[in-house]
Coordinates of C-alpha atoms in Angstrom, one line a residue:
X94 CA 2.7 -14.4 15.9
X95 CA 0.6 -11.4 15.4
X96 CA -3.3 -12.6 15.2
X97 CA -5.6 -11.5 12.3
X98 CA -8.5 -10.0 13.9
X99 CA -11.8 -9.9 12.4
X100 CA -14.8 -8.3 13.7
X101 CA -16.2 -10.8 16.4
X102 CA -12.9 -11.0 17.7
X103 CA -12.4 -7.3 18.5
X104 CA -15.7 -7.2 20.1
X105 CA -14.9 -9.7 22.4
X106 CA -11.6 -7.6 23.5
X107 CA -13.8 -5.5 24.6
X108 CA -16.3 -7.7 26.7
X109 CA -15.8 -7.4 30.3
X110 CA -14.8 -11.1 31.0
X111 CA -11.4 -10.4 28.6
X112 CA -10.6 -7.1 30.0
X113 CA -11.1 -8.5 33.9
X114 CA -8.9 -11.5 31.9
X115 CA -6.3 -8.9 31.1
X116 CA -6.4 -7.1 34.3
X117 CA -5.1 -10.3 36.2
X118 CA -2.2 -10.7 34.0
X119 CA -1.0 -6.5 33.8
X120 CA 2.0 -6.8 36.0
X121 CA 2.6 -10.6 35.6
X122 CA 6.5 -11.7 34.8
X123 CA 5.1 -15.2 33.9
X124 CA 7.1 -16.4 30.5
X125 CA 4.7 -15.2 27.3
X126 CA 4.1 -18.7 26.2
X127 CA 2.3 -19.7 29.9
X128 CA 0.3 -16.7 29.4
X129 CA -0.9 -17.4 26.2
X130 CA -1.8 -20.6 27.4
X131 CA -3.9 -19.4 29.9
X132 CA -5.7 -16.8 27.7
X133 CA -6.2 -18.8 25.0
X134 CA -7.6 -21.6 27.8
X135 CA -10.1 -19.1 29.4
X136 CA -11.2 -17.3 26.0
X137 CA -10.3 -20.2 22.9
X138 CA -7.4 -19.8 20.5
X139 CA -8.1 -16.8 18.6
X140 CA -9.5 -14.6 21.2
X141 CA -6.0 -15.5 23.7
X142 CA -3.5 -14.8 20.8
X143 CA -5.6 -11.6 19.8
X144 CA -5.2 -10.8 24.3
X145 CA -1.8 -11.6 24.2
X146 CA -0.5 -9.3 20.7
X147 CA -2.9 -6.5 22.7
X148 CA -1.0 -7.1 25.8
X149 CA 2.5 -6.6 24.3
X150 CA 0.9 -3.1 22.4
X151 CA -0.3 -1.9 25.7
X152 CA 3.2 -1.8 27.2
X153 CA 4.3 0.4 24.1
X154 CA 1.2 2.4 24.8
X155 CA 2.9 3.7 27.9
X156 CA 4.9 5.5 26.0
X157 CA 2.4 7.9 24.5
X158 CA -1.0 7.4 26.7
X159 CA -2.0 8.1 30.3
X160 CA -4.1 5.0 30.4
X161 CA -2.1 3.0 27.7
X162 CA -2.6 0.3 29.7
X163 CA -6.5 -0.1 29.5
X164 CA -6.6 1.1 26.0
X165 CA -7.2 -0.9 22.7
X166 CA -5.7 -0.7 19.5
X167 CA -3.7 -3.0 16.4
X168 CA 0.1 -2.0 15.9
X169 CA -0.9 0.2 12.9
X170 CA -3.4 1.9 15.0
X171 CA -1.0 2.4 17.9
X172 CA 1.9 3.5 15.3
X173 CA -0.2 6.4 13.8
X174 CA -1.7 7.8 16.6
X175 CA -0.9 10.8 18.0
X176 CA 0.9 10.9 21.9
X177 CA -0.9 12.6 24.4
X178 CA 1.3 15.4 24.7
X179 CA 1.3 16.5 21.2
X180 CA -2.2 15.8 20.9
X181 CA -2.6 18.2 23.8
X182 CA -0.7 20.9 22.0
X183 CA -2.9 20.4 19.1
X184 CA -5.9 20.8 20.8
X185 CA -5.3 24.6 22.5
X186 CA -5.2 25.5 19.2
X187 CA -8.9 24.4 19.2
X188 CA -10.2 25.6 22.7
X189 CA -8.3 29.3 21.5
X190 CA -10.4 30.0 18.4
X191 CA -13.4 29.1 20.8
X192 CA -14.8 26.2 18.8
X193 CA -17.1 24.2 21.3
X194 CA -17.6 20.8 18.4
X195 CA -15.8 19.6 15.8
X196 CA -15.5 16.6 12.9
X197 CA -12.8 14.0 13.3
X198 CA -13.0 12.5 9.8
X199 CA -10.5 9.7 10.1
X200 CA -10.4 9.0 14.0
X201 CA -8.1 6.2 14.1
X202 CA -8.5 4.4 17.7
X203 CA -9.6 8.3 18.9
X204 CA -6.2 9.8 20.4
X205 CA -7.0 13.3 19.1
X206 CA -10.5 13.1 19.1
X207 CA -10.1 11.9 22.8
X208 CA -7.7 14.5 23.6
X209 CA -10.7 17.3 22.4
X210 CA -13.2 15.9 24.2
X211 CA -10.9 15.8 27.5
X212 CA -10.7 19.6 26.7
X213 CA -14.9 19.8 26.6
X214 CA -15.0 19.9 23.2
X215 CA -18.0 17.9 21.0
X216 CA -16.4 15.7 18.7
X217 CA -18.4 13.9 15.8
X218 CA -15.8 11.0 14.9
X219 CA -15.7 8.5 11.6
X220 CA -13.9 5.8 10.6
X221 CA -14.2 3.6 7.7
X222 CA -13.1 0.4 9.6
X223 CA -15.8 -1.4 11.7
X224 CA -13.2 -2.9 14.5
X225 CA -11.1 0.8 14.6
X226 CA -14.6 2.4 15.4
X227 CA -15.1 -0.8 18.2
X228 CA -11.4 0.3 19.8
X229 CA -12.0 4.0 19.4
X230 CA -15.7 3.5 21.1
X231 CA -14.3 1.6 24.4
X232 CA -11.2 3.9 24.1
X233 CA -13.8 6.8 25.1
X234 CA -15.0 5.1 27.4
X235 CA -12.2 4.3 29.4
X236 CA -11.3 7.6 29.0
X237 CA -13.9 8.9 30.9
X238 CA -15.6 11.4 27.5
X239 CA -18.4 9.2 26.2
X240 CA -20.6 11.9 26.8
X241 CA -18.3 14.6 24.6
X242 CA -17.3 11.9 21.8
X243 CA -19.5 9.9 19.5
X244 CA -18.1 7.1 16.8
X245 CA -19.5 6.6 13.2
X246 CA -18.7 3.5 11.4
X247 CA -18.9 5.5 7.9
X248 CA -16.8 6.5 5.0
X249 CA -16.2 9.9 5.4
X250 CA -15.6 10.5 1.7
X251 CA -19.2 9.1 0.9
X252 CA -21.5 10.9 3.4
X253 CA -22.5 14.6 4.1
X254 CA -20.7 15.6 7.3
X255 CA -21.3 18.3 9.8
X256 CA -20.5 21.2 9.2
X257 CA -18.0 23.3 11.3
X258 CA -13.7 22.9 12.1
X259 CA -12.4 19.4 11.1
X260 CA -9.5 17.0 11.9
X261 CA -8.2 14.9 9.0
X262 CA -5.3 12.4 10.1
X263 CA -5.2 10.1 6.4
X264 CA -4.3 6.5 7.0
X265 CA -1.0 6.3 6.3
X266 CA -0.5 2.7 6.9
X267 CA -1.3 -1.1 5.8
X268 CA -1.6 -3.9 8.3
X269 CA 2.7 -3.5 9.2
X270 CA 3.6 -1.4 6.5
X271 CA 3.9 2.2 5.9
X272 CA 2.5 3.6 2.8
X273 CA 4.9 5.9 1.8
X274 CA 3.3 8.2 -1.5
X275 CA 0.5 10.4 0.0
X276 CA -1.3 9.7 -3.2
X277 CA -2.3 5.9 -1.8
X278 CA -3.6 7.7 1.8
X279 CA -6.8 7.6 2.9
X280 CA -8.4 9.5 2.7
X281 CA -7.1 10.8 -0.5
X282 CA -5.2 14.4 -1.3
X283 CA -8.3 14.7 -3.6
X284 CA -10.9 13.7 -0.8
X285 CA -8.7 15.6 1.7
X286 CA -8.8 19.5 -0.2
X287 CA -13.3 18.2 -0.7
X288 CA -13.6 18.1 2.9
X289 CA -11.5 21.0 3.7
X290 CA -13.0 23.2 0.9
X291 CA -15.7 26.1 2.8
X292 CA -15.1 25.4 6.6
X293 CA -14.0 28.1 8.7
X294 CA -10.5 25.6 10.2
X295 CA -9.3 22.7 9.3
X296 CA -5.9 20.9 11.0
X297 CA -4.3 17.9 8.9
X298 CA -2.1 16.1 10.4
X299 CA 0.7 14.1 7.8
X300 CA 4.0 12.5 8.2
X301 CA 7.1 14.4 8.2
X302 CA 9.2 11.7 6.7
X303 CA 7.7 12.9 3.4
X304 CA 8.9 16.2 1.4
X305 CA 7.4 18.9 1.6
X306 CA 7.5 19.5 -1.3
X307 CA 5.4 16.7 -2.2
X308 CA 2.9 17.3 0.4
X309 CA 2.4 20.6 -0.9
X310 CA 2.1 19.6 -4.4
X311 CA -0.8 17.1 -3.5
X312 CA -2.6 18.7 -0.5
X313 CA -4.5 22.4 0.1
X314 CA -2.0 25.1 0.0
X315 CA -2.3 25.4 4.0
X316 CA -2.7 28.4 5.6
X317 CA 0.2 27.3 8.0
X318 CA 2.6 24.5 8.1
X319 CA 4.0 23.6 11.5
X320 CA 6.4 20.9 12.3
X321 CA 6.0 19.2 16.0
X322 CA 9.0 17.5 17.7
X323 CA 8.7 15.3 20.9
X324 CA 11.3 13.0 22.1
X325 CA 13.9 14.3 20.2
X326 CA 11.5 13.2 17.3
X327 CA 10.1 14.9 14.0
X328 CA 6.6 13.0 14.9
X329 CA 3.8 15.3 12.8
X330 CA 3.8 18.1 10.0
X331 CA 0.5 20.0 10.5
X332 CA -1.0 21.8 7.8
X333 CA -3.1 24.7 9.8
X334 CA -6.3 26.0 7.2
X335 CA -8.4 29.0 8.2
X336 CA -9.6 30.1 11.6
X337 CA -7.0 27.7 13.4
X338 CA -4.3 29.3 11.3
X339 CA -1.5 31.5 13.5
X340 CA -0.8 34.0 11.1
X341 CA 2.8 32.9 10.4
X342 CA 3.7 30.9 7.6
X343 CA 5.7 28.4 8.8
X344 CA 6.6 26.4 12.8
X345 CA 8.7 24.7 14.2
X346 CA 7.6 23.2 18.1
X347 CA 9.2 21.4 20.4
X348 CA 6.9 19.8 23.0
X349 CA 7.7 17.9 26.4
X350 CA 6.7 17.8 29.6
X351 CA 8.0 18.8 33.1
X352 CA 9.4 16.4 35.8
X353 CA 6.2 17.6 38.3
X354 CA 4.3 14.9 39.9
X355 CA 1.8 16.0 37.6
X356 CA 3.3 16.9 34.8
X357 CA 2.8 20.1 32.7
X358 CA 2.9 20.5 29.1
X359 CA 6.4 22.2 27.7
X360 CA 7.0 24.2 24.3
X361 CA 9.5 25.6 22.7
X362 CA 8.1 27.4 19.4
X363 CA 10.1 29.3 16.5
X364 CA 8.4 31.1 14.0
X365 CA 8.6 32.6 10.5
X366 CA 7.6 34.0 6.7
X367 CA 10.7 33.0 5.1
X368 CA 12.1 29.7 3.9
X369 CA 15.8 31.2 3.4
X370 CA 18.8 28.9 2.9
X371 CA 21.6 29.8 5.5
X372 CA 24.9 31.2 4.3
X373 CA 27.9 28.7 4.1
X374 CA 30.7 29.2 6.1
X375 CA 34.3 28.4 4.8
X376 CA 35.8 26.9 7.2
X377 CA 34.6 25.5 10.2
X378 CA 34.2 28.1 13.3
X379 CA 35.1 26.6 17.1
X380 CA 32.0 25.5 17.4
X381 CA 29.6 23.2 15.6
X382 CA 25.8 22.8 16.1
X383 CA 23.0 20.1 15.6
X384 CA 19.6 21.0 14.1
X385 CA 16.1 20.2 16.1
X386 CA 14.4 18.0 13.4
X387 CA 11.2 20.3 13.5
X388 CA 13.3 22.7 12.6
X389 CA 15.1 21.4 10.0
X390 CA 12.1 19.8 8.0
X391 CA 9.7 23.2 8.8
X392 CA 12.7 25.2 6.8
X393 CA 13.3 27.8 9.0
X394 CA 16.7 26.4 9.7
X395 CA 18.2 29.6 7.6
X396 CA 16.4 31.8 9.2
X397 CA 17.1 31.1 12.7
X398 CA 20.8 30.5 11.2
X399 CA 21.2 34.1 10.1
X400 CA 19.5 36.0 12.9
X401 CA 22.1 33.6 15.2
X402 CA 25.2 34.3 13.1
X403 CA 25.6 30.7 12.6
X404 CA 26.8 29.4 8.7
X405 CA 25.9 26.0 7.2
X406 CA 29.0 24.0 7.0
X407 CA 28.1 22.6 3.1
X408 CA 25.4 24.0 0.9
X409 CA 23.6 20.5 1.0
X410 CA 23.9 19.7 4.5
X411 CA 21.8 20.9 7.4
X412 CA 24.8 21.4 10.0
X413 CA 25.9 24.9 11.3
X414 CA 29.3 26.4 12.8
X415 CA 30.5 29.9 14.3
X416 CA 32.7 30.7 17.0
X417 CA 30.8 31.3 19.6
X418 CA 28.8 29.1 21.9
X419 CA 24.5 29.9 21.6
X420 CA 22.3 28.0 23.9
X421 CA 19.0 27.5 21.5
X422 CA 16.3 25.2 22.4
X423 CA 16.5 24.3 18.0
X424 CA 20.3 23.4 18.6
X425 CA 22.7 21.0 20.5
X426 CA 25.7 23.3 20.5
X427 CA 29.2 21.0 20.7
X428 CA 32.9 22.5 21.3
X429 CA 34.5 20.7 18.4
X430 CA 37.6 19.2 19.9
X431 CA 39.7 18.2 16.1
X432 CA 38.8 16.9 13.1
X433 CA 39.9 15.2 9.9
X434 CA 39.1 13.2 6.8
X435 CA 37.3 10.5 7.2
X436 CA 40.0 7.7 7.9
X437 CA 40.0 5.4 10.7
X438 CA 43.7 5.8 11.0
X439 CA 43.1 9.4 11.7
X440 CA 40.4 9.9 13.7
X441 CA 41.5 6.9 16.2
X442 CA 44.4 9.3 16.6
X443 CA 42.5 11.7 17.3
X444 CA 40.5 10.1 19.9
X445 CA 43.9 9.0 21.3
X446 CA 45.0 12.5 22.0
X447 CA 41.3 13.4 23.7
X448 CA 41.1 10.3 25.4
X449 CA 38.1 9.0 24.6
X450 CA 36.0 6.2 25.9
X451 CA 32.8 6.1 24.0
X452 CA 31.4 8.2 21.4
X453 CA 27.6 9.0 19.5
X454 CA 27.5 9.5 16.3
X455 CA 25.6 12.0 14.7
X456 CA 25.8 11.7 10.6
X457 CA 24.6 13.4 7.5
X458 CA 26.0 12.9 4.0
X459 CA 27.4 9.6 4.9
X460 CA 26.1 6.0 4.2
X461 CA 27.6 4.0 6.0
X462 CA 25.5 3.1 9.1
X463 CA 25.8 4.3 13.3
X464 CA 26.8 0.7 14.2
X465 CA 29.9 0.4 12.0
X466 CA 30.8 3.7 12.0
X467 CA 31.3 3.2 15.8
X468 CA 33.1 -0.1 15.1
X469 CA 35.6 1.2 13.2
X470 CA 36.5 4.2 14.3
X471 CA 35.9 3.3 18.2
X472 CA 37.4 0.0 18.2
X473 CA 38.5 -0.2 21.6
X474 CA 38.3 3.1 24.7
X475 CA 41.2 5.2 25.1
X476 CA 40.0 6.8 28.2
X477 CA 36.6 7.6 30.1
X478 CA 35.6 10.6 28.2
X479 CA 32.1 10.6 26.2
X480 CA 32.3 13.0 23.1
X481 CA 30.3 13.3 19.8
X482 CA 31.5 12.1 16.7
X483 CA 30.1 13.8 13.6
X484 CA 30.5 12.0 10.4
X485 CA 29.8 14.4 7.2
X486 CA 30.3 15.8 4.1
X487 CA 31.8 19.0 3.4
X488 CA 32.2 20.2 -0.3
X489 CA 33.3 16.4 -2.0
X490 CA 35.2 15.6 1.3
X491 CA 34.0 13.2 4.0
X492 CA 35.3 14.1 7.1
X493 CA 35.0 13.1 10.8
X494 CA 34.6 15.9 13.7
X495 CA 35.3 15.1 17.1
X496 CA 33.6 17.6 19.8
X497 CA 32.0 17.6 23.3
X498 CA 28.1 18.4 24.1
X499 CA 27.8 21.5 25.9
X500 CA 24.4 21.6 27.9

């Protein structure tokens, strides 16, 4: 059970007897009840529950921070923040315009406003939540930029802040829960476009799970909009204001990292002006291809369609076709192999014929969910071959496309 913290609790997360606590008990495989006993008989009740839930967050950590493991943070704090990588992309942007200090408004527990400082950057950072600005304090610290990166408790909607570039990263969350209007952010859209107003940059970072429509209704028409992927992953739409502007309208990134011992950053960027919807084809070419997410939510998905030769395969849904094969960091390109309506009877035929053992499913246009779409159309193998199973719409016809991933 996830423990409420309160103020006196998070400070004593970060006392030295807990975190030496912690340390003892990284790489333990003991059963999570024995450890909780022992926390909460070193520390009392509240304080060992509070170690334990921080415990089970730093192994998620891993996943997006160098130092995940000595880091503090709640879920929601965890969820929103930015990983390292892409908040490493963000900041060149930053470092390239030559701005030595900047305002984090809304740090969160100080990912990006880390991330700056790492690059030698000043960073004035706020937050409205007393234990956020405890985590984000030690979180500098055991980062190493204490000296670069200083932590307000203040609410940066009611206090005269310092002039120069700011970061805005809205609170997009409640305890568990994400708050999914942009109206009920915090900082508001209101706040958001006050702060923003006569500085020479400004970079806000929102969800991409919302339209963009919606976003661009409510926020500062943006100077650019940019669209990161990582992990195969749509994680942040980035409006781009002023000096930190690229000159293009719109982005669409993909960022990763190399297999070095020390790993280096990776992108793959697309540009544009246009937000053009691609042609649609009428019937499907030999070859069918998957969009990048950052692509398709940036809405440069027609663009790059029609300077490829590629065709959408339905007016209302974001797959392409043509008949040749194009290798495109913005597109899985798959062989497609048969296809037919979208009957079980039919398509286990097909797989039959291709011998197949084992399929993923890719859908768009189609309800029904990955799980039982593999249960009833993939009952049992008919071979050992893996292959891609695209379940669709086309026109007011739900069909199913067999085809094989060509890396």
């Amino acid at each position: 059970m996830v423990v409420r913290l309160d103020v006196k609790t998070a400070h004593a997360l970060v006392s030295d007897d807990v975190i030496m606590s912690l340390e003892m008990f990284r790489h333990s495989n003991e059963p999570e009840m024995r450890i909780n006993a022992t926390f909460t008989g070193m520390h009392g009740k509240k304080i060992g529950g509070a170690m334990l839930d921080l415990r089970m967050l730093r192994h998620r950590a891993n996943q997006k921070f160098l130092l995940g493991q000595d880091m503090f943070f709640t879920r929601a704090l965890l969820e929103q923040a930015s990983s390292e990588a892409v908040a490493e992309y963000r900041t060149q942007r930053f470092v390239e315009a030559g701005y030595t200090s900047i305002v984090d408004a809304c740090c969160g527990c100080g990912s990006d406003a880390i991330t700056l400082a790492r690059a030698g950057i000043t960073v004035e950072a706020y937050d409205i939540n007393e234990i956020t600005t405890i985590f984000a304090t030690k979180n500098a610290q055991v980062c190493g930029v204490s000296d670069k990166l200083s932590v307000h408790l203040a609410d940066c909607t009611e206090i005269d802040l310092p002039d120069g570039p700011i970061m805005l990263d809205p609170a997009r969350r409640k305890g568990s829960k994400r708050i999914i209007n942009p109206e009920l952010w915090s900082p508001s859209p209101d706040a958001v476009a006050e702060m923003i107003k006569g500085r020479p940059a400004a970079c806000l970072k929102l969800s991409p799970s919302v339209d963009l429509d919606i976003l661009l209704e409510l926020f500062p028409k943006p100077d650019e909009i940019e669209v990161i992927s990582y992990r195969n992953e749509a994680k942040e739409m980035v409006f781009w204001y002023g000096e930190l502007a690229s000159g293009v309208e719109r982005r669409a990134t993909i960022v990763s990292h190399s297999e070095a011992a020390t790993p280096d950053l990776l992108l793959q960027t697309y540009a544009g002006d246009e937000h053009s919807q691609a042609e649609t084809a009428s019937e499907l070419g030999t070859y069918f291809y998957t969009p990048n997410k950052a692509l398709l939510r940036s809405g440069l998905i027609g663009k790059l369609a029609a300077e490829l030769g590629l065709k959408n395969i339905d007016p209302h849904i974001a797959y392409l076709t043509g008949d040749e094969a194009i290798s495109n960091p913005f597109l899985d390109c798959m062989k497609i192999m048969g296809y037919d309506s979208f009957d079980p009877r039919k398509i286990r035929a097909l797989m039959r014929k291709h011998k197949v053992g084992s399929i993923e499913v890719r859908k768009r246009g189609i309800s029904e969910s990955v799980p039982s779409i593999t249960k009833r159309f993939l009952p049992k193998s008919y071979g050992d071959k893996r292959c891609v199973f695209i379940a669709t719409r086309i026109g007011d016809s739900h069909v199913g496309i067999l085809a094989e991933l060509i890396k």
